[in-house]
Coordinates of N, CA and C in Angstrom, one line a residue:
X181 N 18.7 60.7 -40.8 CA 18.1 59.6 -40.4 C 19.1 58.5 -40.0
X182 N 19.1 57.8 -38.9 CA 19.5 56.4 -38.6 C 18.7 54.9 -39.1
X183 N 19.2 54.2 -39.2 CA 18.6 52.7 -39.3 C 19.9 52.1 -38.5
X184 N 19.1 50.9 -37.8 CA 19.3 50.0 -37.3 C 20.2 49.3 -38.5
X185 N 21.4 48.6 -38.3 CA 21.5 47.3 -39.5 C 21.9 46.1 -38.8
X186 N 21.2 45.2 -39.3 CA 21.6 43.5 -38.8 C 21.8 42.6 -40.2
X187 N 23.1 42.0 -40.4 CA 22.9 41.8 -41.7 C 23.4 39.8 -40.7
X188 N 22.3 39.1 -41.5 CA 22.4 37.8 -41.0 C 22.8 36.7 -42.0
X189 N 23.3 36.0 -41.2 CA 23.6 34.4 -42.5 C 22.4 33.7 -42.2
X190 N 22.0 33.5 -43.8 CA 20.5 32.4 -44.0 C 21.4 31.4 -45.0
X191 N 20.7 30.2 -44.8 CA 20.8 28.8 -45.4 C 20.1 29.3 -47.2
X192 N 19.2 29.6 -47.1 CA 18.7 29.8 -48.6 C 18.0 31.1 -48.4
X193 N 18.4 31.8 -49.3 CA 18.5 33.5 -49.5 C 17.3 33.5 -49.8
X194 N 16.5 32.8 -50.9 CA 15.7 32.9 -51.3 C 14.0 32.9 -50.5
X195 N 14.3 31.7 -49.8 CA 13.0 31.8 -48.8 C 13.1 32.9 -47.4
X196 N 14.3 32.5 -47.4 CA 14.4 34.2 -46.1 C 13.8 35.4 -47.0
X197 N 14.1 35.6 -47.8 CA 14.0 36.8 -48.7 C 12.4 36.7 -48.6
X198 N 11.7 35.9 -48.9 CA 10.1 35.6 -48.7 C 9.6 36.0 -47.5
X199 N 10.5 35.2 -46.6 CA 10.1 35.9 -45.2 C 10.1 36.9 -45.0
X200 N 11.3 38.3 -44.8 CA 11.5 39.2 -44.6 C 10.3 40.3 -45.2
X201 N 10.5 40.2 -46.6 CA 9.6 40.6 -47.3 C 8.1 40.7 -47.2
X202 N 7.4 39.7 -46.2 CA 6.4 39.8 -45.9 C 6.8 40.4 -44.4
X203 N 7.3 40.0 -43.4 CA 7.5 40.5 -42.3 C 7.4 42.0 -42.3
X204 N 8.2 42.8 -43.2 CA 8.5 44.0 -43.2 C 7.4 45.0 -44.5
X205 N 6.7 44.0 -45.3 CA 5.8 44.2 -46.0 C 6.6 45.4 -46.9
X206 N 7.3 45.2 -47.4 CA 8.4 45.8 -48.3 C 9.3 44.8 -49.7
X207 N 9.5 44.9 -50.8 CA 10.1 44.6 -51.3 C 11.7 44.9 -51.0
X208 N 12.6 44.2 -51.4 CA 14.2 44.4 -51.6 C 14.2 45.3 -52.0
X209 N 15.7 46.2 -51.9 CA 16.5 47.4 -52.0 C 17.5 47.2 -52.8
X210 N 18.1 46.0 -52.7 CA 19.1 45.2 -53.6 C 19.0 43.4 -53.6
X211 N 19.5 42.9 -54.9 CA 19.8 41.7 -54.8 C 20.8 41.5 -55.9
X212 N 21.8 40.6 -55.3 CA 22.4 40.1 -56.2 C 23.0 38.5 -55.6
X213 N 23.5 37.6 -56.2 CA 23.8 36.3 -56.1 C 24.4 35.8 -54.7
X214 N 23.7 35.7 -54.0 CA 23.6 35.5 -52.6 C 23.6 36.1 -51.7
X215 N 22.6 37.2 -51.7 CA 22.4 39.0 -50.9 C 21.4 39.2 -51.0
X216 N 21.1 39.2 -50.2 CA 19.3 40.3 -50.4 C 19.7 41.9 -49.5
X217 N 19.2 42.7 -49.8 CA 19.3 44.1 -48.9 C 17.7 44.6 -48.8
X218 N 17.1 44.8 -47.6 CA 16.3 45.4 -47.3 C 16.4 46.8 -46.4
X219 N 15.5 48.1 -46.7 CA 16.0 49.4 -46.2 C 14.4 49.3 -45.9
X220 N 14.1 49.5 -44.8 CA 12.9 49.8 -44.2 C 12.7 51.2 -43.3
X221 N 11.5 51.8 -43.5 CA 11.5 53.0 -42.4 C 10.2 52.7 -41.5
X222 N 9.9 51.8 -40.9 CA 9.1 51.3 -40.2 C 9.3 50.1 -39.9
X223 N 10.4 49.9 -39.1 CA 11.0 50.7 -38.3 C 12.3 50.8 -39.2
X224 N 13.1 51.7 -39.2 CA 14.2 52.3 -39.5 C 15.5 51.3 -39.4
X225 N 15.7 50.2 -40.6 CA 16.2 48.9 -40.4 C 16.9 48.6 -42.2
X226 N 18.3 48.4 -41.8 CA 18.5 48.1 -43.2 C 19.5 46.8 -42.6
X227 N 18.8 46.1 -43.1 CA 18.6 44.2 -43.1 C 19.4 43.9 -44.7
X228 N 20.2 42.9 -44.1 CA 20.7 42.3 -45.4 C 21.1 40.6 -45.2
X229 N 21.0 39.9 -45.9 CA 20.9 39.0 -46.0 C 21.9 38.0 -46.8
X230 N 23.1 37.4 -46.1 CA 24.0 36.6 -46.8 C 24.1 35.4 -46.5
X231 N 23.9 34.2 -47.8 CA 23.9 33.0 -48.2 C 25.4 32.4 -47.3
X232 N 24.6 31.4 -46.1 CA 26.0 30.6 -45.5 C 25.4 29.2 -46.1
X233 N 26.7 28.9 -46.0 CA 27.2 27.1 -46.0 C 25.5 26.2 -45.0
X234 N 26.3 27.2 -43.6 CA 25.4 26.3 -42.4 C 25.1 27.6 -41.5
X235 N 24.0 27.6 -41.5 CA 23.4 28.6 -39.9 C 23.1 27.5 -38.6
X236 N 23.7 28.0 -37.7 CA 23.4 26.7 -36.2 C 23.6 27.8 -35.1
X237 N 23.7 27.5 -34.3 CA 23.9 28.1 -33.1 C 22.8 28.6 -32.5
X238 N 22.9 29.1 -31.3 CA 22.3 30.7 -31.1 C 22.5 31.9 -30.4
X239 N 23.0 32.4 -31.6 CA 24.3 33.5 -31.2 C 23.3 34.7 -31.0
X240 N 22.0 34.9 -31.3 CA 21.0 35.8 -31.2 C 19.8 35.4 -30.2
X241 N 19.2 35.8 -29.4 CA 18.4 35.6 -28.6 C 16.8 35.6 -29.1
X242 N 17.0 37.0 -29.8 CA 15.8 37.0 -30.6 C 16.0 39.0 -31.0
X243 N 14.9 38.9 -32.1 CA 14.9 40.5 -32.9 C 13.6 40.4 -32.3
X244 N 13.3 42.2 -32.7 CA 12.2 42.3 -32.2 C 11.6 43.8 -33.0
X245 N 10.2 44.3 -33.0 CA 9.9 45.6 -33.6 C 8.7 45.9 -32.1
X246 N 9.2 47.0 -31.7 CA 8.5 48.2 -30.9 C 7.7 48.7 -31.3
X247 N 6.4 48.6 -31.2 CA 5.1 49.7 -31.7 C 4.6 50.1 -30.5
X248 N 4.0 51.6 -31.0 CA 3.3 52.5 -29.9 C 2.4 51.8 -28.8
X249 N 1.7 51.0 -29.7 CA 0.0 50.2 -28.9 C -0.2 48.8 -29.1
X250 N -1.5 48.4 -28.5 CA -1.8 47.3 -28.6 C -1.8 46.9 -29.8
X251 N -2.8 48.2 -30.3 CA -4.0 47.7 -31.7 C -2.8 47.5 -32.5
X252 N -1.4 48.3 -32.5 CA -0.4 48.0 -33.6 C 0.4 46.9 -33.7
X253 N 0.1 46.0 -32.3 CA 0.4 44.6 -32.2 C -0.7 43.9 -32.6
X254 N -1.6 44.1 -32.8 CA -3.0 43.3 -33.8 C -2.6 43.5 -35.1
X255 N -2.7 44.3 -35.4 CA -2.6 45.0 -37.0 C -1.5 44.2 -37.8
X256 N -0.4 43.9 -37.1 CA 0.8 43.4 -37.4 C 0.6 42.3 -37.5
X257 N 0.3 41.4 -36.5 CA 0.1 40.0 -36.2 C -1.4 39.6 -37.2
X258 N -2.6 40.3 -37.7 CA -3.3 39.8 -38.8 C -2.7 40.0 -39.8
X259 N -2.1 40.6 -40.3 CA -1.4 41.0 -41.6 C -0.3 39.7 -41.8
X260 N 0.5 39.6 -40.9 CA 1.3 38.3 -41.0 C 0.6 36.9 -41.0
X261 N -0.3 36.9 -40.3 CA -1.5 36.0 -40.1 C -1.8 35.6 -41.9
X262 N -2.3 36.8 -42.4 CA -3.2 36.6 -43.9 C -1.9 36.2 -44.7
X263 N -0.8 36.2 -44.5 CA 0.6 36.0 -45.2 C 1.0 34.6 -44.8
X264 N 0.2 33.7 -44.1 CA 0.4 32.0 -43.6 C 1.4 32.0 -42.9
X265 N 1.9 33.3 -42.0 CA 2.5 32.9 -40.7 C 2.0 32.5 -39.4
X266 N 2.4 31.5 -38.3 CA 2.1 31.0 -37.3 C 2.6 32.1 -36.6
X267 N 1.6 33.0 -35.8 CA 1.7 34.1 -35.1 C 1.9 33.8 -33.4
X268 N 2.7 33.2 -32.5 CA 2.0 32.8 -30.9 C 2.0 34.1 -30.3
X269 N 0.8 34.5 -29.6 CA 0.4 35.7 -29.6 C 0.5 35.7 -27.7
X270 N 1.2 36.5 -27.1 CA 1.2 36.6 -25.7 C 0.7 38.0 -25.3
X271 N -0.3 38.2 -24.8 CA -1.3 39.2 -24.3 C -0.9 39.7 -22.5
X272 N -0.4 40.6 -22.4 CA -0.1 40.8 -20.7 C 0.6 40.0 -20.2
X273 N 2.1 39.6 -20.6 CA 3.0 38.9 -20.2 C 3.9 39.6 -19.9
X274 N 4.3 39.4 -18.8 CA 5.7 40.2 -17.9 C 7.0 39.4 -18.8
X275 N 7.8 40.3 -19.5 CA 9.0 39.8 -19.8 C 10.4 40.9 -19.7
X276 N 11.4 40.8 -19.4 CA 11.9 41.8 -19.5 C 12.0 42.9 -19.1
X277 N 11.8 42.8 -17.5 CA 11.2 43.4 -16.6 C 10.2 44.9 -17.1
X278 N 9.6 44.2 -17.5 CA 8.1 45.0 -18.6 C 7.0 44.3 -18.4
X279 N 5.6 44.8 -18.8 CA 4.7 44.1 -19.1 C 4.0 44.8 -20.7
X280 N 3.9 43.6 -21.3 CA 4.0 43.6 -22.7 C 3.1 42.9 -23.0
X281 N 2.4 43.5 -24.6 CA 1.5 42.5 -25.0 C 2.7 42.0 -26.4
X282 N 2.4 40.9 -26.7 CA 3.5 40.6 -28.3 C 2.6 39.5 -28.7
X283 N 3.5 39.0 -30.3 CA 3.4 37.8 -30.7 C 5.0 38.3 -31.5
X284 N 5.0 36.5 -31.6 CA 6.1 36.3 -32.6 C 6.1 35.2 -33.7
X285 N 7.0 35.3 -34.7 CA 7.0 34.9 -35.6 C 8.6 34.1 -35.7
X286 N 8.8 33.1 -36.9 CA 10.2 32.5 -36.3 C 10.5 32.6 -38.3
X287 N 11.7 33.0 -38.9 CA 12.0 33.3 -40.0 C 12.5 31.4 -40.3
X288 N 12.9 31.3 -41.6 CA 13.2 30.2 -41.7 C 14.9 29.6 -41.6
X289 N 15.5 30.2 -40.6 CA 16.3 29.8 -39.9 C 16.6 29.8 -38.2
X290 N 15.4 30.3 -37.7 CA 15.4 29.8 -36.6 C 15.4 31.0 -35.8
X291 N 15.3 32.0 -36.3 CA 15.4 33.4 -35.5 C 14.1 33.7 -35.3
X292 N 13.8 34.5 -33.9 CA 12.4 34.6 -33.4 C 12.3 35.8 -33.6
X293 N 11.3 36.6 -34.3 CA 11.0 38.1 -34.4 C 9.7 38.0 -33.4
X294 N 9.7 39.2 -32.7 CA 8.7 39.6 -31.8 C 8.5 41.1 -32.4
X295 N 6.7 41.0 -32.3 CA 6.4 42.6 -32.4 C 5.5 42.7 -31.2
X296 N 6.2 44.2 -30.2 CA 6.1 44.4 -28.8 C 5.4 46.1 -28.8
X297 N 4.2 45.6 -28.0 CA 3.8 47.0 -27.5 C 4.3 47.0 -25.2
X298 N 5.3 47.7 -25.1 CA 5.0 47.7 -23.5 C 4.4 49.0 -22.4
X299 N 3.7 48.1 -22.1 CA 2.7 48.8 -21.3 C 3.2 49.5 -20.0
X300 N 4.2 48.5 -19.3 CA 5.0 49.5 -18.3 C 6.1 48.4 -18.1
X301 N 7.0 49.4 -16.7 CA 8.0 48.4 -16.3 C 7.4 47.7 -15.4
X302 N 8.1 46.8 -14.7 CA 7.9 45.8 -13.4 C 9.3 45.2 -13.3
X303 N 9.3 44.9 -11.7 CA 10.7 44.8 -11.0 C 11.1 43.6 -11.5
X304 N 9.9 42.7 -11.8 CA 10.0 41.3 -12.0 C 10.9 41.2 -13.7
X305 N 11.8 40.2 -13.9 CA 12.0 39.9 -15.0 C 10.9 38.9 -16.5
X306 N 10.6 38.3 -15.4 CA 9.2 37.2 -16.3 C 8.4 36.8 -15.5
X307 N 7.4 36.3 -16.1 CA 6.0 35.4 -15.4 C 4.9 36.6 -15.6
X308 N 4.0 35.5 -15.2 CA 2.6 36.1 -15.6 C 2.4 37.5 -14.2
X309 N 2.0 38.4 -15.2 CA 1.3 39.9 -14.6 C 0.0 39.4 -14.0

């Protein structure tokens, strides 16, 4: 098996760790005094998480999780929904020269997670399908 790994600097370990944890609907793999480790197989992602001084920039554009279908961009987005995340839900939006249904969620440092079903390509890079 492969996993993905992105291991990011958070401001406080502790509420990222909250986030994640609901995001991925998985408890931690490890912790210790400024580390969280998450190993996930849906999708196949081992996420870790290290306590900085200061997170700023934006050195990341945005993360994202690929599901087969629509309904698995529903499923995701009420589940995060009943967990008191603010879901913005975009239905038939050309992005990335695709047309995609998504929503996303923003962690508590400023990083945007998107969960994306795409439906096809298109020449276009953005705007409305």
């Amino acid at each position: 098996m492969m996993n993905v790994h992105i291991g990011l600097n958070v401001q406080n370990v502790e509420e990222s760790k909250d986030f994640y944890q609901k995001l991925f609907s998985v408890p931690p793999v490890k912790e210790k005094d400024g580390y969280v480790k998450f190993l996930t197989t849906e999708p196949n992602l081992n996420l870790t998480l290290t306590k900085a001084e200061e997170v700023q920039g934006n050195q990341i554009n945005h993360l994202g999780v690929q599901v087969n279908a629509k309904e698995e961009v529903l499923k995701h987005k009420e589940r995060l929904e009943k967990e008191g995340f603010f879901a913005r839900e975009e239905m038939d939006t050309t992005c990335c020269y695709a047309v995609q249904d998504k929503f996303w969620v923003t962690d508590p440092d400023g990083n945007e997670w998107e969960y994306f079903y795409t439906k096809q390509d298109v020449e276009a890079k953005e705007g409305s399908s």
